[in-house]
mmCIF file of C-alpha atoms in Angstrom:
data_model
loop_
_atom_site.group_PDB
_atom_site.id
_atom_site.type_symbol
_atom_site.label_atom_id
_atom_site.label_comp_id
_atom_site.label_asym_id
_atom_site.label_seq_id
_atom_site.Cartn_x
_atom_site.Cartn_y
_atom_site.Cartn_z
ATOM 1 C CA MET A 1 11.930 1.199 16.678
ATOM 2 C CA PRO A 2 10.393 -1.886 15.539
ATOM 3 C CA LEU A 3 7.290 -1.421 13.278
ATOM 4 C CA HIS A 4 3.999 -3.791 14.573
ATOM 5 C CA VAL A 5 3.035 -5.777 11.347
ATOM 6 C CA PRO A 6 -0.704 -6.569 11.753
ATOM 7 C CA PRO A 7 -1.534 -10.225 11.183
ATOM 8 C CA ALA A 8 -2.933 -11.052 8.138
ATOM 9 C CA PRO A 9 -6.191 -12.916 7.608
ATOM 10 C CA ALA A 10 -5.116 -16.791 7.583
ATOM 11 C CA PRO A 11 -7.123 -17.561 4.509
ATOM 12 C CA ALA A 12 -5.265 -14.749 2.779
ATOM 13 C CA LEU A 13 -1.787 -15.991 3.568
ATOM 14 C CA ARG A 14 -2.820 -19.432 2.784
ATOM 15 C CA SER A 15 -3.763 -18.606 -0.898
ATOM 16 C CA VAL A 16 -0.438 -16.923 -1.684
ATOM 17 C CA LEU A 17 1.325 -20.092 -0.184
ATOM 18 C CA THR A 18 -1.008 -22.452 -2.370
ATOM 19 C CA ALA A 19 -0.395 -19.841 -5.073
ATOM 20 C CA LEU A 20 3.750 -19.496 -4.639
ATOM 21 C CA SER A 21 3.928 -23.886 -4.127
ATOM 22 C CA SER A 22 2.311 -23.665 -7.421
ATOM 23 C CA PRO A 23 4.341 -23.855 -10.751
ATOM 24 C CA THR A 24 2.016 -22.685 -12.984
ATOM 25 C CA ALA A 25 0.741 -19.633 -11.324
ATOM 26 C CA VAL A 26 4.412 -18.888 -10.591
ATOM 27 C CA LEU A 27 5.497 -19.794 -14.596
ATOM 28 C CA GLU A 28 2.587 -17.600 -16.017
ATOM 29 C CA ALA A 29 3.200 -14.399 -13.221
ATOM 30 C CA ARG A 30 5.022 -11.281 -15.014
ATOM 31 C CA THR A 31 7.568 -11.720 -12.657
ATOM 32 C CA PRO A 32 10.897 -12.856 -13.909
ATOM 33 C CA SER A 33 12.376 -12.301 -10.433
ATOM 34 C CA LEU A 34 10.122 -14.630 -9.046
ATOM 35 C CA ARG A 35 10.182 -16.989 -11.727
ATOM 36 C CA ALA A 36 14.133 -16.972 -11.871
ATOM 37 C CA ALA A 37 14.176 -17.212 -8.003
ATOM 38 C CA GLN A 38 16.962 -19.519 -6.728
ATOM 39 C CA GLY A 39 15.580 -21.295 -3.173
ATOM 40 C CA PRO A 40 12.308 -21.008 -1.086
ATOM 41 C CA ALA A 41 10.415 -17.588 -1.627
ATOM 42 C CA THR A 42 8.249 -17.097 1.454
ATOM 43 C CA PRO A 43 5.836 -14.160 2.045
ATOM 44 C CA GLU A 44 6.696 -11.881 4.496
ATOM 45 C CA LEU A 45 5.520 -8.655 5.541
ATOM 46 C CA PRO A 46 1.607 -8.485 5.100
ATOM 47 C CA LEU A 47 0.329 -5.245 4.574
ATOM 48 C CA PRO A 48 -3.147 -4.258 3.925
ATOM 49 C CA VAL A 49 -4.101 -2.226 1.139
ATOM 50 C CA HIS A 50 -6.564 0.420 1.948
ATOM 51 C CA VAL A 51 -7.888 2.521 -0.945
ATOM 52 C CA VAL A 52 -9.298 6.335 -0.560
ATOM 53 C CA ASP A 53 -12.097 6.663 -3.552
ATOM 54 C CA GLU A 54 -12.687 10.413 -2.599
ATOM 55 C CA ILE A 55 -10.712 13.180 -0.619
ATOM 56 C CA THR A 56 -13.297 16.229 -0.051
ATOM 57 C CA PRO A 57 -12.193 19.554 0.857
ATOM 58 C CA ALA A 58 -12.609 18.173 4.581
ATOM 59 C CA GLY A 59 -10.173 15.646 3.964
ATOM 60 C CA VAL A 60 -10.414 12.002 3.550
ATOM 61 C CA ALA A 61 -14.365 10.953 2.968
ATOM 62 C CA ALA A 62 -13.825 6.948 3.572
ATOM 63 C CA THR A 63 -11.216 4.027 3.252
ATOM 64 C CA ARG A 64 -11.707 0.849 2.241
ATOM 65 C CA LEU A 65 -9.416 -2.507 2.403
ATOM 66 C CA ALA A 66 -8.762 -3.710 -1.086
ATOM 67 C CA GLY A 67 -6.747 -6.327 0.072
ATOM 68 C CA TRP A 68 -3.596 -7.871 1.684
ATOM 69 C CA ARG A 69 0.068 -7.389 0.063
ATOM 70 C CA PHE A 70 2.658 -10.129 0.810
ATOM 71 C CA LEU A 71 6.270 -8.942 -0.033
ATOM 72 C CA ILE A 72 7.842 -12.284 -1.124
ATOM 73 C CA HIS A 73 11.191 -12.902 -0.281
ATOM 74 C CA CYS A 74 14.294 -15.040 -1.510
ATOM 75 C CA GLY A 75 16.890 -15.392 0.571
ATOM 76 C CA ASP A 76 17.102 -11.651 2.104
ATOM 77 C CA ARG A 77 15.401 -9.669 -0.672
ATOM 78 C CA ALA A 78 12.143 -9.357 -1.902
ATOM 79 C CA VAL A 79 11.950 -10.455 -5.509
ATOM 80 C CA ALA A 80 8.015 -9.885 -5.853
ATOM 81 C CA ALA A 81 4.958 -8.901 -4.200
ATOM 82 C CA ALA A 82 1.681 -11.156 -3.787
ATOM 83 C CA GLU A 83 -2.057 -9.432 -3.750
ATOM 84 C CA THR A 84 -4.929 -11.239 -2.340
ATOM 85 C CA ARG A 85 -8.296 -9.817 -2.388
ATOM 86 C CA LEU A 86 -11.647 -10.427 -0.329
ATOM 87 C CA THR A 87 -14.448 -12.088 -2.597
ATOM 88 C CA PRO A 88 -17.912 -13.729 -1.228
ATOM 89 C CA ASP A 89 -16.049 -16.967 -0.503
ATOM 90 C CA GLY A 90 -13.403 -15.453 1.637
ATOM 91 C CA TRP A 91 -9.608 -14.450 0.793
ATOM 92 C CA THR A 92 -7.875 -15.353 -1.937
ATOM 93 C CA PHE A 93 -4.738 -14.984 -4.179
ATOM 94 C CA SER A 94 -4.888 -12.513 -6.855
ATOM 95 C CA HIS A 95 -1.657 -12.194 -8.771
ATOM 96 C CA PHE A 96 1.947 -11.782 -8.390
ATOM 97 C CA PHE A 97 3.915 -8.433 -9.141
ATOM 98 C CA GLU A 98 7.029 -6.668 -9.173
ATOM 99 C CA GLY A 99 8.347 -3.386 -10.498
ATOM 100 C CA PRO A 100 9.279 0.149 -8.879
ATOM 101 C CA TYR A 101 6.641 -0.393 -5.828
ATOM 102 C CA LEU A 102 8.314 -3.201 -4.559
ATOM 103 C CA ALA A 103 11.831 -1.502 -3.985
ATOM 104 C CA SER A 104 10.194 1.666 -2.884
ATOM 105 C CA THR A 105 7.854 -0.363 -0.135
ATOM 106 C CA GLU A 106 11.222 -1.887 1.194
ATOM 107 C CA ARG A 107 12.993 1.714 1.662
ATOM 108 C CA ALA A 108 10.068 3.209 2.921
ATOM 109 C CA LEU A 109 9.710 0.394 5.391
ATOM 110 C CA ARG A 110 13.502 0.689 6.485
ATOM 111 C CA GLN A 111 13.211 4.331 6.859
ATOM 112 C CA ALA A 112 10.020 3.278 9.326
ATOM 113 C CA GLU A 113 12.237 1.544 11.256
ATOM 114 C CA THR A 114 14.345 4.257 12.216
ATOM 115 C CA ILE A 115 11.583 6.550 13.699
ATOM 116 C CA THR A 116 11.298 6.189 17.675
ATOM 117 C CA GLN A 117 7.580 5.946 18.296
ATOM 118 C CA ALA A 118 6.085 2.540 17.556
ATOM 119 C CA TYR A 119 3.542 2.365 14.302
ATOM 120 C CA GLN A 120 1.323 0.010 12.505
ATOM 121 C CA PRO A 121 2.271 -0.356 8.630
ATOM 122 C CA ARG A 122 -0.189 -0.331 5.909
ATOM 123 C CA LEU A 123 -0.439 1.307 1.981
ATOM 124 C CA LEU A 124 -2.694 3.709 1.646
ATOM 125 C CA SER A 125 -3.869 3.922 -2.132
ATOM 126 C CA PHE A 126 -4.871 7.564 -4.007
ATOM 127 C CA PRO A 127 -6.224 5.913 -7.298
ATOM 128 C CA ALA A 128 -7.352 9.532 -8.561
ATOM 129 C CA LEU A 129 -3.705 10.560 -8.238
ATOM 130 C CA TYR A 130 -1.947 7.263 -9.355
ATOM 131 C CA MET A 131 -0.473 7.358 -5.733
ATOM 132 C CA LEU A 132 0.349 4.682 -3.028
ATOM 133 C CA THR A 133 1.580 5.517 0.174
ATOM 134 C CA LEU A 134 3.123 3.692 2.933
ATOM 135 C CA TRP A 135 0.687 4.691 5.822
ATOM 136 C CA LEU A 136 2.163 4.597 9.660
ATOM 137 C CA HIS A 137 -0.848 3.949 11.938
ATOM 138 C CA GLY A 138 -0.036 5.744 15.247
ATOM 139 C CA ASP A 139 -2.723 2.678 17.579
ATOM 140 C CA CYS A 140 -0.331 -0.409 17.149
ATOM 141 C CA THR A 141 -3.031 -2.488 18.430
ATOM 142 C CA ALA A 142 -6.143 -1.347 15.786
ATOM 143 C CA ASP A 143 -7.241 -4.140 13.558
ATOM 144 C CA GLY A 144 -5.136 -3.768 10.636
ATOM 145 C CA ALA A 145 -8.127 -4.043 8.347
ATOM 146 C CA THR A 146 -10.140 -1.209 9.546
ATOM 147 C CA GLY A 147 -9.357 2.640 10.231
ATOM 148 C CA HIS A 148 -9.035 5.871 9.219
ATOM 149 C CA PRO A 149 -6.154 7.777 8.674
ATOM 150 C CA ASP A 150 -5.790 9.939 11.788
ATOM 151 C CA GLY A 151 -3.831 13.674 11.521
ATOM 152 C CA THR A 152 -1.116 12.507 13.470
ATOM 153 C CA ASP A 153 -0.247 9.556 11.207
ATOM 154 C CA ILE A 154 2.459 9.410 9.050
ATOM 155 C CA LEU A 155 2.355 8.965 5.230
ATOM 156 C CA VAL A 156 5.668 8.384 3.198
ATOM 157 C CA PRO A 157 4.716 9.063 -0.591
ATOM 158 C CA LEU A 158 6.343 5.876 -2.648
ATOM 159 C CA ALA A 159 8.082 6.382 -5.901
ATOM 160 C CA PRO A 160 7.320 7.036 -8.381
ATOM 161 C CA ALA A 161 5.186 9.596 -6.776
ATOM 162 C CA PRO A 162 2.833 11.928 -8.632
ATOM 163 C CA PRO A 163 4.685 15.392 -9.825
ATOM 164 C CA GLY A 164 5.296 18.052 -7.307
ATOM 165 C CA ILE A 165 5.240 15.187 -3.953
ATOM 166 C CA ALA A 166 8.685 13.936 -3.238
ATOM 167 C CA ALA A 167 8.753 10.331 -2.677
ATOM 168 C CA HIS A 168 10.066 9.036 0.679
ATOM 169 C CA VAL A 169 10.067 12.383 3.008
ATOM 170 C CA PRO A 170 7.661 11.645 5.666
ATOM 171 C CA HIS A 171 4.270 13.808 6.254
ATOM 172 C CA ARG A 172 1.923 13.890 8.951
ATOM 173 C CA VAL A 173 -1.468 13.236 7.759
ATOM 174 C CA ALA A 174 -2.744 16.639 8.458
ATOM 175 C CA GLU A 175 0.198 18.135 6.459
ATOM 176 C CA LEU A 176 -0.338 16.085 3.497
ATOM 177 C CA LEU A 177 -3.891 16.071 2.923
ATOM 178 C CA PRO A 178 -4.767 19.905 1.978
ATOM 179 C CA VAL A 179 -2.148 19.042 -0.577
ATOM 180 C CA LEU A 180 -3.758 15.990 -2.093
ATOM 181 C CA THR A 181 -6.776 17.709 -1.326
ATOM 182 C CA HIS A 182 -6.232 20.554 -3.513
ATOM 183 C CA ARG A 183 -4.718 18.069 -6.287
ATOM 184 C CA ALA A 184 -7.732 16.012 -6.089
ATOM 185 C CA THR A 185 -10.344 18.742 -6.450
ATOM 186 C CA PRO A 186 -10.962 19.016 -10.164
ATOM 187 C CA ALA A 187 -11.052 22.974 -11.559
ATOM 188 C CA PRO A 188 -14.080 24.975 -12.000
ATOM 189 C CA LEU A 189 -14.753 24.815 -16.069
ATOM 190 C CA PRO A 190 -14.445 28.091 -17.518
ATOM 191 C CA PRO A 191 -17.530 29.284 -18.645
ATOM 192 C CA LEU A 192 -19.295 28.651 -22.499
ATOM 193 C CA LEU A 193 -18.366 31.774 -24.849
ATOM 194 C CA GLY A 194 -21.488 33.978 -25.062
ATOM 195 C CA SER A 195 -22.883 32.550 -21.983
ATOM 196 C CA PRO A 196 -22.523 35.059 -18.885
ATOM 197 C CA ALA A 197 -19.917 34.823 -16.612
#
């Protein structure tokens, strides 16, 4: 089933196109693959990046939109990604990057295309766990910049995933969140020596 990729804000896309056309921005990027790319580089597959700042025993307390990520393709492969962020003046280009999450995102998107149900792809970051997931949101008509993970949505941990969490294994939000909640909740401190237990 094809994924329903949400449209990115036009200023975010324009900022990436401007950065790609700037020899300085490309040459200063820490992305050897982008600097060495032959042929035109195009931003594709815009994905809203949502962040979970806190996981409580009740689940995800809140998510916030942190930016939009574009996969930069040269020919038939992604050579880098471009991140945009919202500033008081609107959407602006942040940086280019490459690394394991780039290939892992592409792999997870290919996996998602084999699912029979239609989904809207997003990225969901859990900074406290050093974890990034492909978030497959069940409401394909939703605004990609807003929303909250529904229990029936699917999360696909991207590689590298935290120890004990298998990368590229899809999980329903309702199944994975209790595991993440347990990991994110700090263990109680042991009593101090000499203090009553």
